[in-house]
Amino acid sequence: SVNIMRGCFGGCTFCSITEHEGRIIQSRSEDSIIKEVEAIRDSVSGFTGTISDLGGPTANMYRLGCKSPAIEAACRKPSCVYPGICPNLGTNHDPLIKIYRRARALK
């Protein structure tokens, strides 16, 4: 497993991830992720070519977040998804799909 992000904007009462990792998603750069995958490929004895997960401790929130830094800085809501999805939440998964494809293309 390779961690590609940390944090969670869910704010679920049964989970402490938002409390200890923050509400704002911190995503690693694509190059940093690819370098780690390549390091595993090149240095792990017995590596079979399968990495089970590119993700984080929460759902696939890579590069997701508020559409406006000003709104994000002023927001005091504990959750971006409850009781409804915030209209300011960007939910484009294209960057996540791109990093999956880039990692899969490594030989």
Short mmCIF file of N, CA and C in Angstrom, two decimals:
data_model
loop_
_atom_site.label_atom_id
_atom_site.label_comp_id
_atom_site.label_asym_id
_atom_site.label_seq_id
_atom_site.Cartn_x
_atom_site.Cartn_y
_atom_site.Cartn_z
N SER A 1 0.83 -1.18 0.00
CA SER A 1 0.00 0.00 0.00
C SER A 1 0.88 1.25 0.00
N VAL A 2 0.53 2.22 -0.80
CA VAL A 2 1.24 3.49 -0.87
C VAL A 2 0.25 4.59 -0.51
N ASN A 3 0.57 5.34 0.55
CA ASN A 3 -0.29 6.45 0.95
C ASN A 3 -0.12 7.61 -0.01
N ILE A 4 -1.23 8.10 -0.55
CA ILE A 4 -1.17 9.21 -1.49
C ILE A 4 -1.79 10.48 -0.93
N MET A 5 -2.46 10.39 0.21
CA MET A 5 -3.09 11.55 0.81
C MET A 5 -3.36 11.30 2.29
N ARG A 6 -3.68 12.38 3.01
CA ARG A 6 -4.12 12.25 4.39
C ARG A 6 -5.19 13.29 4.65
N GLY A 7 -5.95 13.09 5.71
CA GLY A 7 -7.03 14.00 6.05
C GLY A 7 -8.37 13.43 5.62
N CYS A 8 -9.43 14.09 6.10
CA CYS A 8 -10.78 13.66 5.74
C CYS A 8 -11.76 14.79 6.00
N PHE A 9 -12.59 15.09 5.01
CA PHE A 9 -13.59 16.13 5.18
C PHE A 9 -14.94 15.57 5.60
N GLY A 10 -14.97 14.28 5.96
CA GLY A 10 -16.23 13.65 6.35
C GLY A 10 -16.72 14.04 7.74
N GLY A 11 -15.78 14.16 8.68
CA GLY A 11 -16.15 14.57 10.04
C GLY A 11 -17.08 13.61 10.75
N CYS A 12 -17.01 12.33 10.45
CA CYS A 12 -17.90 11.35 11.07
C CYS A 12 -17.66 11.28 12.58
N THR A 13 -18.73 11.18 13.34
CA THR A 13 -18.61 11.15 14.80
C THR A 13 -17.99 9.86 15.31
N PHE A 14 -18.03 8.79 14.53
CA PHE A 14 -17.47 7.51 14.97
C PHE A 14 -16.00 7.34 14.59
N CYS A 15 -15.41 8.35 13.95
CA CYS A 15 -14.05 8.22 13.42
C CYS A 15 -13.19 9.40 13.87
N SER A 16 -11.91 9.11 14.12
CA SER A 16 -11.00 10.17 14.60
C SER A 16 -10.05 10.69 13.52
N ILE A 17 -10.17 10.24 12.29
CA ILE A 17 -9.23 10.65 11.25
C ILE A 17 -9.25 12.17 11.07
N THR A 18 -10.43 12.77 11.00
CA THR A 18 -10.51 14.23 10.85
C THR A 18 -9.79 14.93 12.00
N GLU A 19 -9.92 14.39 13.19
CA GLU A 19 -9.30 15.02 14.36
C GLU A 19 -7.78 14.94 14.35
N HIS A 20 -7.21 13.82 13.94
CA HIS A 20 -5.74 13.72 14.03
C HIS A 20 -5.03 13.96 12.70
N GLU A 21 -5.75 13.98 11.57
CA GLU A 21 -5.10 14.26 10.28
C GLU A 21 -5.59 15.55 9.64
N GLY A 22 -6.66 16.11 10.17
CA GLY A 22 -7.19 17.36 9.64
C GLY A 22 -8.35 17.17 8.69
N ARG A 23 -9.11 18.24 8.52
CA ARG A 23 -10.30 18.22 7.67
C ARG A 23 -9.95 18.51 6.21
N ILE A 24 -8.82 19.16 5.99
CA ILE A 24 -8.40 19.52 4.64
C ILE A 24 -7.49 18.41 4.10
N ILE A 25 -7.81 17.91 2.92
CA ILE A 25 -7.05 16.83 2.31
C ILE A 25 -5.66 17.34 1.89
N GLN A 26 -4.63 16.63 2.30
CA GLN A 26 -3.25 16.92 1.90
C GLN A 26 -2.83 15.79 0.96
N SER A 27 -2.66 16.11 -0.31
CA SER A 27 -2.32 15.11 -1.31
C SER A 27 -0.86 15.21 -1.71
N ARG A 28 -0.24 14.06 -1.86
CA ARG A 28 1.15 14.01 -2.34
C ARG A 28 1.19 14.34 -3.83
N SER A 29 2.36 14.79 -4.29
CA SER A 29 2.52 15.06 -5.71
C SER A 29 2.55 13.73 -6.48
N GLU A 30 2.17 13.80 -7.74
CA GLU A 30 2.22 12.61 -8.58
C GLU A 30 3.63 12.03 -8.64
N ASP A 31 4.62 12.91 -8.82
CA ASP A 31 6.00 12.42 -8.94
C ASP A 31 6.47 11.73 -7.67
N SER A 32 6.08 12.24 -6.51
CA SER A 32 6.46 11.61 -5.24
C SER A 32 5.87 10.21 -5.13
N ILE A 33 4.62 10.08 -5.55
CA ILE A 33 3.95 8.77 -5.50
C ILE A 33 4.63 7.79 -6.46
N ILE A 34 4.88 8.24 -7.67
CA ILE A 34 5.51 7.38 -8.67
C ILE A 34 6.91 6.97 -8.23
N LYS A 35 7.67 7.89 -7.63
CA LYS A 35 9.00 7.55 -7.13
C LYS A 35 8.93 6.46 -6.06
N GLU A 36 7.93 6.53 -5.18
CA GLU A 36 7.79 5.49 -4.16
C GLU A 36 7.43 4.14 -4.78
N VAL A 37 6.53 4.15 -5.75
CA VAL A 37 6.17 2.90 -6.43
C VAL A 37 7.40 2.31 -7.13
N GLU A 38 8.17 3.16 -7.79
CA GLU A 38 9.39 2.69 -8.46
C GLU A 38 10.40 2.15 -7.46
N ALA A 39 10.52 2.80 -6.31
CA ALA A 39 11.45 2.34 -5.27
C ALA A 39 11.04 0.96 -4.76
N ILE A 40 9.74 0.74 -4.58
CA ILE A 40 9.26 -0.58 -4.17
C ILE A 40 9.60 -1.60 -5.25
N ARG A 41 9.29 -1.25 -6.49
CA ARG A 41 9.56 -2.14 -7.62
C ARG A 41 11.04 -2.51 -7.71
N ASP A 42 11.90 -1.52 -7.50
CA ASP A 42 13.33 -1.72 -7.72
C ASP A 42 14.10 -2.27 -6.52
N SER A 43 13.53 -2.19 -5.33
CA SER A 43 14.33 -2.55 -4.16
C SER A 43 13.75 -3.63 -3.25
N VAL A 44 12.50 -3.99 -3.45
CA VAL A 44 11.89 -4.98 -2.57
C VAL A 44 12.13 -6.38 -3.14
N SER A 45 12.86 -7.15 -2.38
CA SER A 45 13.16 -8.51 -2.80
C SER A 45 11.87 -9.33 -2.90
N GLY A 46 11.70 -9.99 -4.01
CA GLY A 46 10.52 -10.83 -4.20
C GLY A 46 9.29 -10.08 -4.65
N PHE A 47 9.43 -8.81 -5.01
CA PHE A 47 8.28 -8.03 -5.46
C PHE A 47 7.68 -8.66 -6.70
N THR A 48 6.37 -8.87 -6.68
CA THR A 48 5.70 -9.58 -7.77
C THR A 48 5.05 -8.65 -8.79
N GLY A 49 5.11 -7.35 -8.56
CA GLY A 49 4.51 -6.41 -9.49
C GLY A 49 3.13 -5.94 -9.08
N THR A 50 2.69 -6.30 -7.89
CA THR A 50 1.36 -5.89 -7.44
C THR A 50 1.46 -5.05 -6.18
N ILE A 51 0.90 -3.85 -6.25
CA ILE A 51 0.71 -3.01 -5.07
C ILE A 51 -0.79 -2.97 -4.85
N SER A 52 -1.22 -3.38 -3.69
CA SER A 52 -2.65 -3.58 -3.47
C SER A 52 -3.46 -2.29 -3.40
N ASP A 53 -2.80 -1.17 -3.09
CA ASP A 53 -3.59 0.03 -2.90
C ASP A 53 -2.73 1.28 -3.08
N LEU A 54 -3.26 2.24 -3.81
CA LEU A 54 -2.77 3.62 -3.80
C LEU A 54 -3.91 4.39 -3.18
N GLY A 55 -3.75 4.82 -1.96
CA GLY A 55 -4.87 5.47 -1.30
C GLY A 55 -4.45 6.13 -0.01
N GLY A 56 -5.35 6.16 0.90
CA GLY A 56 -5.11 6.77 2.20
C GLY A 56 -6.00 6.13 3.23
N PRO A 57 -6.03 6.70 4.42
CA PRO A 57 -6.82 6.10 5.49
C PRO A 57 -8.32 6.30 5.31
N THR A 58 -8.71 7.12 4.35
CA THR A 58 -10.13 7.40 4.12
C THR A 58 -10.51 6.96 2.71
N ALA A 59 -11.69 7.34 2.30
CA ALA A 59 -12.14 7.04 0.93
C ALA A 59 -11.22 7.73 -0.07
N ASN A 60 -11.45 7.51 -1.34
CA ASN A 60 -10.59 8.09 -2.38
C ASN A 60 -10.80 9.59 -2.50
N MET A 61 -10.10 10.35 -1.64
CA MET A 61 -10.24 11.81 -1.59
C MET A 61 -9.04 12.53 -2.17
N TYR A 62 -8.22 11.85 -2.95
CA TYR A 62 -7.01 12.45 -3.52
C TYR A 62 -7.37 13.71 -4.30
N ARG A 63 -6.75 14.81 -3.94
CA ARG A 63 -6.91 16.13 -4.58
C ARG A 63 -8.33 16.67 -4.54
N LEU A 64 -9.17 16.16 -3.65
CA LEU A 64 -10.51 16.71 -3.49
C LEU A 64 -10.48 17.77 -2.40
N GLY A 65 -11.38 18.71 -2.48
CA GLY A 65 -11.45 19.75 -1.46
C GLY A 65 -12.33 20.89 -1.90
N CYS A 66 -12.30 21.93 -1.11
CA CYS A 66 -13.12 23.11 -1.37
C CYS A 66 -12.68 23.79 -2.66
N LYS A 67 -13.65 24.28 -3.42
CA LYS A 67 -13.36 24.96 -4.69
C LYS A 67 -12.72 26.32 -4.47
N SER A 68 -12.86 26.88 -3.26
CA SER A 68 -12.35 28.21 -2.97
C SER A 68 -11.50 28.21 -1.70
N PRO A 69 -10.22 28.58 -1.80
CA PRO A 69 -9.38 28.66 -0.59
C PRO A 69 -9.93 29.64 0.45
N ALA A 70 -10.55 30.72 0.01
CA ALA A 70 -11.11 31.70 0.95
C ALA A 70 -12.29 31.11 1.73
N ILE A 71 -13.15 30.42 1.02
CA ILE A 71 -14.30 29.77 1.69
C ILE A 71 -13.80 28.68 2.63
N GLU A 72 -12.83 27.90 2.19
CA GLU A 72 -12.28 26.82 3.00
C GLU A 72 -11.67 27.37 4.30
N ALA A 73 -10.95 28.48 4.21
CA ALA A 73 -10.31 29.07 5.39
C ALA A 73 -11.33 29.59 6.40
N ALA A 74 -12.47 30.05 5.90
CA ALA A 74 -13.49 30.62 6.79
C ALA A 74 -14.52 29.59 7.28
N CYS A 75 -14.59 28.45 6.64
CA CYS A 75 -15.61 27.44 6.95
C CYS A 75 -15.39 26.82 8.33
N ARG A 76 -16.45 26.68 9.07
CA ARG A 76 -16.39 26.05 10.39
C ARG A 76 -17.28 24.82 10.49
N LYS A 77 -17.81 24.37 9.34
CA LYS A 77 -18.65 23.17 9.34
C LYS A 77 -17.78 21.96 9.64
N PRO A 78 -18.24 21.05 10.48
CA PRO A 78 -17.44 19.86 10.79
C PRO A 78 -17.39 18.83 9.66
N SER A 79 -18.29 18.94 8.67
CA SER A 79 -18.34 17.96 7.58
C SER A 79 -18.71 18.63 6.28
N CYS A 80 -18.07 18.20 5.21
CA CYS A 80 -18.40 18.69 3.87
C CYS A 80 -19.45 17.80 3.19
N VAL A 81 -19.81 16.70 3.84
CA VAL A 81 -20.73 15.75 3.21
C VAL A 81 -21.99 15.44 4.03
N TYR A 82 -22.08 15.97 5.23
CA TYR A 82 -23.27 15.71 6.06
C TYR A 82 -23.78 17.02 6.63
N PRO A 83 -25.05 17.27 6.59
CA PRO A 83 -26.16 16.41 6.19
C PRO A 83 -26.36 16.33 4.68
N GLY A 84 -25.63 17.12 3.93
CA GLY A 84 -25.67 17.04 2.47
C GLY A 84 -24.30 17.44 1.95
N ILE A 85 -24.03 17.13 0.69
CA ILE A 85 -22.74 17.48 0.11
C ILE A 85 -22.68 18.99 -0.12
N CYS A 86 -21.65 19.62 0.39
CA CYS A 86 -21.47 21.07 0.26
C CYS A 86 -21.32 21.43 -1.22
N PRO A 87 -22.01 22.48 -1.67
CA PRO A 87 -21.88 22.88 -3.07
C PRO A 87 -20.48 23.40 -3.42
N ASN A 88 -19.67 23.72 -2.41
CA ASN A 88 -18.31 24.19 -2.64
C ASN A 88 -17.28 23.07 -2.70
N LEU A 89 -17.72 21.83 -2.49
CA LEU A 89 -16.80 20.70 -2.49
C LEU A 89 -16.53 20.24 -3.91
N GLY A 90 -15.26 20.28 -4.30
CA GLY A 90 -14.86 19.77 -5.60
C GLY A 90 -14.75 18.25 -5.54
N THR A 91 -15.41 17.58 -6.45
CA THR A 91 -15.43 16.11 -6.41
C THR A 91 -14.94 15.47 -7.71
N ASN A 92 -14.01 16.14 -8.38
CA ASN A 92 -13.47 15.63 -9.63
C ASN A 92 -12.40 14.58 -9.33
N HIS A 93 -12.63 13.36 -9.76
CA HIS A 93 -11.70 12.27 -9.50
C HIS A 93 -10.66 12.07 -10.62
N ASP A 94 -10.63 12.97 -11.59
CA ASP A 94 -9.67 12.84 -12.69
C ASP A 94 -8.21 12.74 -12.21
N PRO A 95 -7.76 13.55 -11.22
CA PRO A 95 -6.37 13.40 -10.77
C PRO A 95 -6.08 12.02 -10.17
N LEU A 96 -7.05 11.45 -9.47
CA LEU A 96 -6.88 10.11 -8.88
C LEU A 96 -6.78 9.06 -9.99
N ILE A 97 -7.65 9.15 -10.96
CA ILE A 97 -7.63 8.21 -12.08
C ILE A 97 -6.30 8.33 -12.83
N LYS A 98 -5.82 9.55 -13.01
CA LYS A 98 -4.56 9.77 -13.71
C LYS A 98 -3.39 9.10 -12.99
N ILE A 99 -3.33 9.23 -11.65
CA ILE A 99 -2.21 8.63 -10.91
C ILE A 99 -2.33 7.11 -10.92
N TYR A 100 -3.55 6.58 -10.85
CA TYR A 100 -3.73 5.12 -10.98
C TYR A 100 -3.18 4.63 -12.31
N ARG A 101 -3.52 5.31 -13.38
CA ARG A 101 -3.08 4.89 -14.71
C ARG A 101 -1.58 5.03 -14.87
N ARG A 102 -1.03 6.10 -14.31
CA ARG A 102 0.42 6.31 -14.40
C ARG A 102 1.17 5.20 -13.66
N ALA A 103 0.68 4.84 -12.49
CA ALA A 103 1.33 3.77 -11.71
C ALA A 103 1.17 2.43 -12.42
N ARG A 104 0.01 2.17 -12.97
CA ARG A 104 -0.24 0.91 -13.65
C ARG A 104 0.65 0.74 -14.88
N ALA A 105 1.01 1.86 -15.52
CA ALA A 105 1.82 1.81 -16.73
C ALA A 105 3.30 1.51 -16.47
N LEU A 106 3.72 1.58 -15.20
CA LEU A 106 5.13 1.30 -14.88
C LEU A 106 5.44 -0.15 -15.17
N LYS A 107 6.62 -0.39 -15.69
CA LYS A 107 7.06 -1.76 -15.98
C LYS A 107 8.24 -2.12 -15.11
#
